[in-house]
Short mmCIF file of C-alpha atoms in Angstrom, two decimals:
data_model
loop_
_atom_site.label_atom_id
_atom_site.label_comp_id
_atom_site.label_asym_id
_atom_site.label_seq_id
_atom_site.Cartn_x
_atom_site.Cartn_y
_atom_site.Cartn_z
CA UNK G 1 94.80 115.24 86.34
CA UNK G 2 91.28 115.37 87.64
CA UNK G 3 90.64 112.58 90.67
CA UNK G 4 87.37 110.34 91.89
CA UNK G 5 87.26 109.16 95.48
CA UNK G 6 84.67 106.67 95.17
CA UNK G 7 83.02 105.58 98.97
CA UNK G 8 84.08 109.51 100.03
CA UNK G 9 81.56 108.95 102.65
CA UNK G 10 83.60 105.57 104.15
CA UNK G 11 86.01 105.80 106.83
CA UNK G 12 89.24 105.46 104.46
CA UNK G 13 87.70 107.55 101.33
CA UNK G 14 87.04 110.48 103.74
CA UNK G 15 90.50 110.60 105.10
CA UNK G 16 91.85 110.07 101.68
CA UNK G 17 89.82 113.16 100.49
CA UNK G 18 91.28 115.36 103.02
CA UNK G 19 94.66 114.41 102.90
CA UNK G 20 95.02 114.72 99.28
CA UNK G 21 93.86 118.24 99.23
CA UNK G 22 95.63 119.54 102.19
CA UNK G 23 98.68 117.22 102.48
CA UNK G 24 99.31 116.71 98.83
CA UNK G 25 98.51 119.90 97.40
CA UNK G 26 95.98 118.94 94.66
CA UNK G 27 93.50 121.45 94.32
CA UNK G 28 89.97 120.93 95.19
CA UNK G 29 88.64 121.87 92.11
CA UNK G 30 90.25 118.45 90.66
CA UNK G 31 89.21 116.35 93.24
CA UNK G 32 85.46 114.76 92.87
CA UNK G 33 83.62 112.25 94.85
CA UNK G 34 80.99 110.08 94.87
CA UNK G 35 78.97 107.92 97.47
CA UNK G 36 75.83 106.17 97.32
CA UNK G 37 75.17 107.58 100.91
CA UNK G 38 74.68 111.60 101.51
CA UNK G 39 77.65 113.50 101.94
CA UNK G 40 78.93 113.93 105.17
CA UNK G 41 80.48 116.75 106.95
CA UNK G 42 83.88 116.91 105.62
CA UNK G 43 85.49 120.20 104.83
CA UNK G 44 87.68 118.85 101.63
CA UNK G 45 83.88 118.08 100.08
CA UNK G 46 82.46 121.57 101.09
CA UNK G 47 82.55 123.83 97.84
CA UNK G 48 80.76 126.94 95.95
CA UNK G 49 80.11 124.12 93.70
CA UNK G 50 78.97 121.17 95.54
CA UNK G 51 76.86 119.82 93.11
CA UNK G 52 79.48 119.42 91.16
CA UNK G 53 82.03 117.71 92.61
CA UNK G 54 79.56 115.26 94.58
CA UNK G 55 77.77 112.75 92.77
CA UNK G 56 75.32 110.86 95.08
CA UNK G 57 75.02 107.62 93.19
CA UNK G 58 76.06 103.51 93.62
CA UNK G 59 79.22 101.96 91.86
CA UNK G 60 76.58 100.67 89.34
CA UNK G 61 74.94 103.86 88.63
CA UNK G 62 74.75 104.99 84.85
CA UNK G 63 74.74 108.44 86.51
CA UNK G 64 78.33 107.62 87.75
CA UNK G 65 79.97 107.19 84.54
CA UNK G 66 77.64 109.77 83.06
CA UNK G 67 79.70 111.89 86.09
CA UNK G 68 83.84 110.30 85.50
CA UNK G 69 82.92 111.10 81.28
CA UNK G 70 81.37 114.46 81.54
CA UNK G 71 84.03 116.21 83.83
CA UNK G 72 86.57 114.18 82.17
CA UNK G 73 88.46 112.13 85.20
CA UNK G 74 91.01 110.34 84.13
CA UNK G 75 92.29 109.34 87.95
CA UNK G 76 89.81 106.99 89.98
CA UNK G 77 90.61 105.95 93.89
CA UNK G 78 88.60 103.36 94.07
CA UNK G 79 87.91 103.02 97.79
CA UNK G 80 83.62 101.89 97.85
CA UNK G 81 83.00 98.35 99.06
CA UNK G 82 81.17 95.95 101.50
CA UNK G 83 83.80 95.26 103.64
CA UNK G 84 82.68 93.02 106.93
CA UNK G 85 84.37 89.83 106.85
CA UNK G 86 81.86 88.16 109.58
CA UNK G 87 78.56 89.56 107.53
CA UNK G 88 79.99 88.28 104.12
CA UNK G 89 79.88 84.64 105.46
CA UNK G 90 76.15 84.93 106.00
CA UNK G 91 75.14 87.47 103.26
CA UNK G 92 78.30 86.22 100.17
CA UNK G 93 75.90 87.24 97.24
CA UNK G 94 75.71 91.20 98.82
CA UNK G 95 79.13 91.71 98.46
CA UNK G 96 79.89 89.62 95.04
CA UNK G 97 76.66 92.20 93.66
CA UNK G 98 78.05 95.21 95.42
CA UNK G 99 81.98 94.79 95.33
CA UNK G 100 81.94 92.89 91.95
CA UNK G 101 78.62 93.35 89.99
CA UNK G 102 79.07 97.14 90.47
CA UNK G 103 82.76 97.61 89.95
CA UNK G 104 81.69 95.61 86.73
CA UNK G 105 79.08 97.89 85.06
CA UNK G 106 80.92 100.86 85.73
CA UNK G 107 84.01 99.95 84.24
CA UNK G 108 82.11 98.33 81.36
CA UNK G 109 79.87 102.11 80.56
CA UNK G 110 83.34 103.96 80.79
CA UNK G 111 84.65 101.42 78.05
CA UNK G 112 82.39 101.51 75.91
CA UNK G 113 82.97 105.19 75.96
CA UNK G 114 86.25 105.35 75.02
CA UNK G 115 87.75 105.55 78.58
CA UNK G 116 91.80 105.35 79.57
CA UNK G 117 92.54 106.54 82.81
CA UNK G 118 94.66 104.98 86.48
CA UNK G 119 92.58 103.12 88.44
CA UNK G 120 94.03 102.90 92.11
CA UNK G 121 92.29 100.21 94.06
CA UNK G 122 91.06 99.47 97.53
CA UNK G 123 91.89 95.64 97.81
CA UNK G 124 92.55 93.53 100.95
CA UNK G 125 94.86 91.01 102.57
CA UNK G 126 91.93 88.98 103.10
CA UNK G 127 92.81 87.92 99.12
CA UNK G 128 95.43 85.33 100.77
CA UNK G 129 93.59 83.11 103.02
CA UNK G 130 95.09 81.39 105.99
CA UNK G 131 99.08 81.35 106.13
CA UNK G 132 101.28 80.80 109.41
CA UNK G 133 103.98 83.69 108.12
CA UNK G 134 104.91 86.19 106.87
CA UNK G 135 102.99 86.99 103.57
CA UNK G 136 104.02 87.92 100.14
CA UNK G 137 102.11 89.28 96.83
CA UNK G 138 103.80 86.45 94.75
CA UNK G 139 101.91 84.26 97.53
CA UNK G 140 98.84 82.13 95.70
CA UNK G 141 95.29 83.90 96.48
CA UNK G 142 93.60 81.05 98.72
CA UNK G 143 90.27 83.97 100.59
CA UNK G 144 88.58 81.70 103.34
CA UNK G 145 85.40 84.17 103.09
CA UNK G 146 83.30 86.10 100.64
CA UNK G 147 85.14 89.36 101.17
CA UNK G 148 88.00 88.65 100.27
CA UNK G 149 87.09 86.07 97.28
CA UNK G 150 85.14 89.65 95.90
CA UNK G 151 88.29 91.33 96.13
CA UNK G 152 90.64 88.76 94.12
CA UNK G 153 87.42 89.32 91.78
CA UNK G 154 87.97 92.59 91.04
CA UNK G 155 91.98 92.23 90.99
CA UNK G 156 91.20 89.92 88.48
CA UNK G 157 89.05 92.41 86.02
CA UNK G 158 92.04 94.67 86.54
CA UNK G 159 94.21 92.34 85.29
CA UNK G 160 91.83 91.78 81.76
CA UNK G 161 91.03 95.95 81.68
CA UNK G 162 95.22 95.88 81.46
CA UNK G 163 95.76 93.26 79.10
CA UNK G 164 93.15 94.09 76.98
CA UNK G 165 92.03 97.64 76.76
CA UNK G 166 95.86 98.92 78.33
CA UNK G 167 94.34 100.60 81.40
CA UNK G 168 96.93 101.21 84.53
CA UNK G 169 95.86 99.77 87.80
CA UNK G 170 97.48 99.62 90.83
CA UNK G 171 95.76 97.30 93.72
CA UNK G 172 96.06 98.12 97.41
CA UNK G 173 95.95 94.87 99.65
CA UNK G 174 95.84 96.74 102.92
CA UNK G 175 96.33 95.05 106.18
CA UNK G 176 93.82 96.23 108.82
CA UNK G 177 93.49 99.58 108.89
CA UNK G 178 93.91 101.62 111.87
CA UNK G 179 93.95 104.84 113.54
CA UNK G 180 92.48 108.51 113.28
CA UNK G 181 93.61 111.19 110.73
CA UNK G 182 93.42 114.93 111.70
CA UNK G 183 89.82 114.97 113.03
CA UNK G 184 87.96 112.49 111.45
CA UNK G 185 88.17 109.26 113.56
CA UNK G 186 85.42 106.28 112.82
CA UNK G 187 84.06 106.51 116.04
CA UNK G 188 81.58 103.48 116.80
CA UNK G 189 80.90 103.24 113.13
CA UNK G 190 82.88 100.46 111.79
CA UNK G 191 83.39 96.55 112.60
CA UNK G 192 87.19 97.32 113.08
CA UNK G 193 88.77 95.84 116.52
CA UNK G 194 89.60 99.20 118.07
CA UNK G 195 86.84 101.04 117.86
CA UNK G 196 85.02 97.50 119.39
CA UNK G 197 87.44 97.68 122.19
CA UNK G 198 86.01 101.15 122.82
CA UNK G 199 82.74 101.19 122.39
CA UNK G 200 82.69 97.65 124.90
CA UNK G 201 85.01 99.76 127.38
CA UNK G 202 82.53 102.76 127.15
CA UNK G 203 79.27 100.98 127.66
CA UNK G 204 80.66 98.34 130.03
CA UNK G 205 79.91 95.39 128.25
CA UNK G 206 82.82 92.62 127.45
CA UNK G 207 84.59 92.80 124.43
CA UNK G 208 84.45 89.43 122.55
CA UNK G 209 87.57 87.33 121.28
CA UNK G 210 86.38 85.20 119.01
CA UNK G 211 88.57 81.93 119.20
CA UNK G 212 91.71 81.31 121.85
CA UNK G 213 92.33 77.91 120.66
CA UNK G 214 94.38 79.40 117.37
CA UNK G 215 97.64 78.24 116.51
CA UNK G 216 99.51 81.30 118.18
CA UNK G 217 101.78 82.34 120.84
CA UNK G 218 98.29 83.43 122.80
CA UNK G 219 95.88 81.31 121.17
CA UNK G 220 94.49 84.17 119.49
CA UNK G 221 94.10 86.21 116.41
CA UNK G 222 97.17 87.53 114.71
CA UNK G 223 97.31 90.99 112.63
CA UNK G 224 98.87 93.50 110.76
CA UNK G 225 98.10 96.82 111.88
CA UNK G 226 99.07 99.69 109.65
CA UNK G 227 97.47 103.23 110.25
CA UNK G 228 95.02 105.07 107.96
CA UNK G 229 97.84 107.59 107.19
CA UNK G 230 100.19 105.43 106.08
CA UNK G 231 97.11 103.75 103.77
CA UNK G 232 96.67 107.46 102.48
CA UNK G 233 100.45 107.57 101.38
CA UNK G 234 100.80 104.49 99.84
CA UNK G 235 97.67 105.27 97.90
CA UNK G 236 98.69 108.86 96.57
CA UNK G 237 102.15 107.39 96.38
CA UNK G 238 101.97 104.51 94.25
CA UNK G 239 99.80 106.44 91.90
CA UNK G 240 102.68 109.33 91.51
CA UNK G 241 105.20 106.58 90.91
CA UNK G 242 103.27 104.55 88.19
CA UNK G 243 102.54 107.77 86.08
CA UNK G 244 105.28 107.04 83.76
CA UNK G 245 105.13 103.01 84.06
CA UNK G 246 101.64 101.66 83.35
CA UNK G 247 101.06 98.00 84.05
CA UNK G 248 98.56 96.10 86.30
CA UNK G 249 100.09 96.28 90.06
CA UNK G 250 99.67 94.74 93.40
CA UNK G 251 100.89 95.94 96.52
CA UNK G 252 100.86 94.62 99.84
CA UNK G 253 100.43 98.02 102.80
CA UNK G 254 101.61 96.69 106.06
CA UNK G 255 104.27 96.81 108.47
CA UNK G 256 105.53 93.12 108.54
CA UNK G 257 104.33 92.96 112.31
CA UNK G 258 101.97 90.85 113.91
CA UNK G 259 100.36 91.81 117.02
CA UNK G 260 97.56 88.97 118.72
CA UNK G 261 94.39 89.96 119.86
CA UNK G 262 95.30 89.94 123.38
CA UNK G 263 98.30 91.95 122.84
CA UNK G 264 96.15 94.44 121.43
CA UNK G 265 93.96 95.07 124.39
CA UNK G 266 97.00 94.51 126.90
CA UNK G 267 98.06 97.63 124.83
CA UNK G 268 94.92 99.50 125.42
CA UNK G 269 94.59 99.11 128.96
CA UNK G 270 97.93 100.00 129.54
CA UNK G 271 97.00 103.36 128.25
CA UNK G 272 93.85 103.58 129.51
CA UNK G 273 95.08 102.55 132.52
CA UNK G 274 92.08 100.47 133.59
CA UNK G 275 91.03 96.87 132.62
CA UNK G 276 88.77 95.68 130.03
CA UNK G 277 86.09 92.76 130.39
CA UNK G 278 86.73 90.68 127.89
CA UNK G 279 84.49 87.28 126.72
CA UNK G 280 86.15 84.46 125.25
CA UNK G 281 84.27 82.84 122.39
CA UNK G 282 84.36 79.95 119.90
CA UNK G 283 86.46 81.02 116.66
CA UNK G 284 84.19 83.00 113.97
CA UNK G 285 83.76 81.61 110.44
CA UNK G 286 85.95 83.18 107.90
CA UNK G 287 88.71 84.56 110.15
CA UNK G 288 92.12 83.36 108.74
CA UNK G 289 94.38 82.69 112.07
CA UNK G 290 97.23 85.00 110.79
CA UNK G 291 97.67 87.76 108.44
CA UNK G 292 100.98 89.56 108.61
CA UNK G 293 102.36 91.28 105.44
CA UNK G 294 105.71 91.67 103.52
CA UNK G 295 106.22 95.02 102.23
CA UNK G 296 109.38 94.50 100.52
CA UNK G 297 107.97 95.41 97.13
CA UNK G 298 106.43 99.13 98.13
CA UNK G 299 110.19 99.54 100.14
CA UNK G 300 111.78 98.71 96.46
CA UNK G 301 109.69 101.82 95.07
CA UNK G 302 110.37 103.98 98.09
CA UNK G 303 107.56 103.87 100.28
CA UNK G 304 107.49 103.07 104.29
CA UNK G 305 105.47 103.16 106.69
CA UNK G 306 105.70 105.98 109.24
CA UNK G 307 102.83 106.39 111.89
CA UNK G 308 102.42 102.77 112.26
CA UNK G 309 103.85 102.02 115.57
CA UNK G 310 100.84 100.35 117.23
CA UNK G 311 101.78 101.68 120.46
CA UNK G 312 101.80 105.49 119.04
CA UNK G 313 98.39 104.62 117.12
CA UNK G 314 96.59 103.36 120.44
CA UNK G 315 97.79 105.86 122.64
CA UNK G 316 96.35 108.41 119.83
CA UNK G 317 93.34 107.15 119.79
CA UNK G 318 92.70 106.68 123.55
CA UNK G 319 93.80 110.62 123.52
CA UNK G 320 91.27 111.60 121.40
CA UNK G 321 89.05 109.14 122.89
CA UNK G 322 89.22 110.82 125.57
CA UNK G 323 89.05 114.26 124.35
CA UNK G 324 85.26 113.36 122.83
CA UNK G 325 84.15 111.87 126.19
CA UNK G 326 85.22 115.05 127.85
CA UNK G 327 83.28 117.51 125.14
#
């Protein structure tokens, strides 16, 4: 088994990268990674061979699949993609040329060559649309922005790469993604809610809730919150489980609770223990009013979520929070 973390630069591939070398036991000489961005700091990509188990180069890159052939991968965790819901309503074509075009080429070089390997996939609840409960994978893919219409793309490739050329996939429709693992924590970096929260609570400036006229208890936003290192076990999981069953898989990662916008930052002020200005807005294009997922069909294969308690995640991350602001 020799593995690709594809976006090993990304918030999730970087985690992913450490925790399958030091929590998973895989030795880093079978673990190689690739970003179109410059490594960063990361200890599980620091080597006597660095040059060899990076490869600096986009999705679409020839150099890539020059990279997967010549060291022989056979394992690929696909984690790269655009993945801003609010940009892809103003800029679709970027993420269809990115998340799709890309995924595309590279999977096309590395069949032309002969390749059969696992392909483990980064996909999104965003694939589902708008629904008012509790969602299932047999539910029909309805995405209300470009996001998430790029990632029923690429499902759907998967689904021709199996029926056709008999390569495994298993695809990952994760929630929203939370949390810190060990001491990497996206700090500022990202569009997701909580480091917003912080970064508005830090600099004094409101946070914005987009939309309190939504269908919900509050009027606002509800979500699925499942931490980064329960994304990092279902990922290295899954993939041990569907060694000896190949097939084209999706998975939904989530806890099967919904917490609202507003219940969110009630939750960080409480450990905070100080208020944060918040700005009510209109509602944001491409924002489905619920997502909220059923994870009866990872529970059937043996997998759970662990560290997902949002009230053990926030408190974690004000912690640490707090720890940088003190440094």
């Amino acid at each position: 088994m020799k593995i690709l973390v594809t976006g090993s630069s990304g918030y999730i591939g970087q985690c992913f990268t450490e925790y399958v070398c030091d929590e998973q036991d895989v030795s880093k000489d079978l673990v190689f990674c690739t970003d179109r961005s410059e490594r960063t700091k990361n200890k599980s990509l620091e080597s006597y061979r660095p040059e060899y188990r990076f490869c600096q180069a986009s999705i679409g890159d020839e150099k890539l699949a020059n990279f997967i052939l010549d060291r022989e991968i056979d394992t690929i965790f696909h984690f790269a993609a655009k993945a801003d819901v609010a940009d892809s309503t103003v800029n679709p074509m970027s993420y269809f040329k990115d998340n799709v075009s890309d995924f595309t080429l590279l999977m096309s070089r590395l069949i032309e060559r002969g390749w059969k390997g696992t392909i483990i996939n980064s996909s999104s609840a965003a694939v589902y649309g708008n629904y008012d409960h509790v969602i299932s994978e047999h539910f029909p893919l309805a995405p209300v922005n470009a996001y998430g219409s790029s990632k029923v793309m690429v499902e759907n490739i998967l689904k021709e790469l199996w029926d056709v050329h008999g390569i495994t996939s298993i695809s990952l429709r994760y929630f929203n993604v939370v949390g810190n693992y060990k001491n990497y924590f996206d700090h500022y970096t990202s569009g997701h809610i909580f480091q917003k929260i912080l970064y508005s609570y830090d600099n004094k400036i409101p946070f914005k809730i987009f939309g309190t006229d939504y269908p919900t208890p509050d009027g606002t936003c509800v979500r699925d919150y499942i931490s980064i290192f329960d994304v990092m076990r279902a990922n290295f999981f899954t993939f041990m489980h569907h060694q000896d069953t190949p097939g084209c898989f999706q998975y939904n990662v989530s806890t099967g609770r919904g917490a609202s916008i507003k219940q969110v930052i009630d939750t960080f002020e409480l450990f905070l223990e100080d208020s944060i200005m918040v700005e009510e807005s209109y509602r944001r294009a491409g924002d489905p009013i619920s997502l909220v997922g059923h994870n009866g069909a990872l529970q059937r294969i043996g997998w759970r979520p662990k560290r997902s308690r949002l009230d053990k995640i926030i408190g974690q991350l004000v912690d640490k929070h707090r720890g940088k602001n003190a440094d």
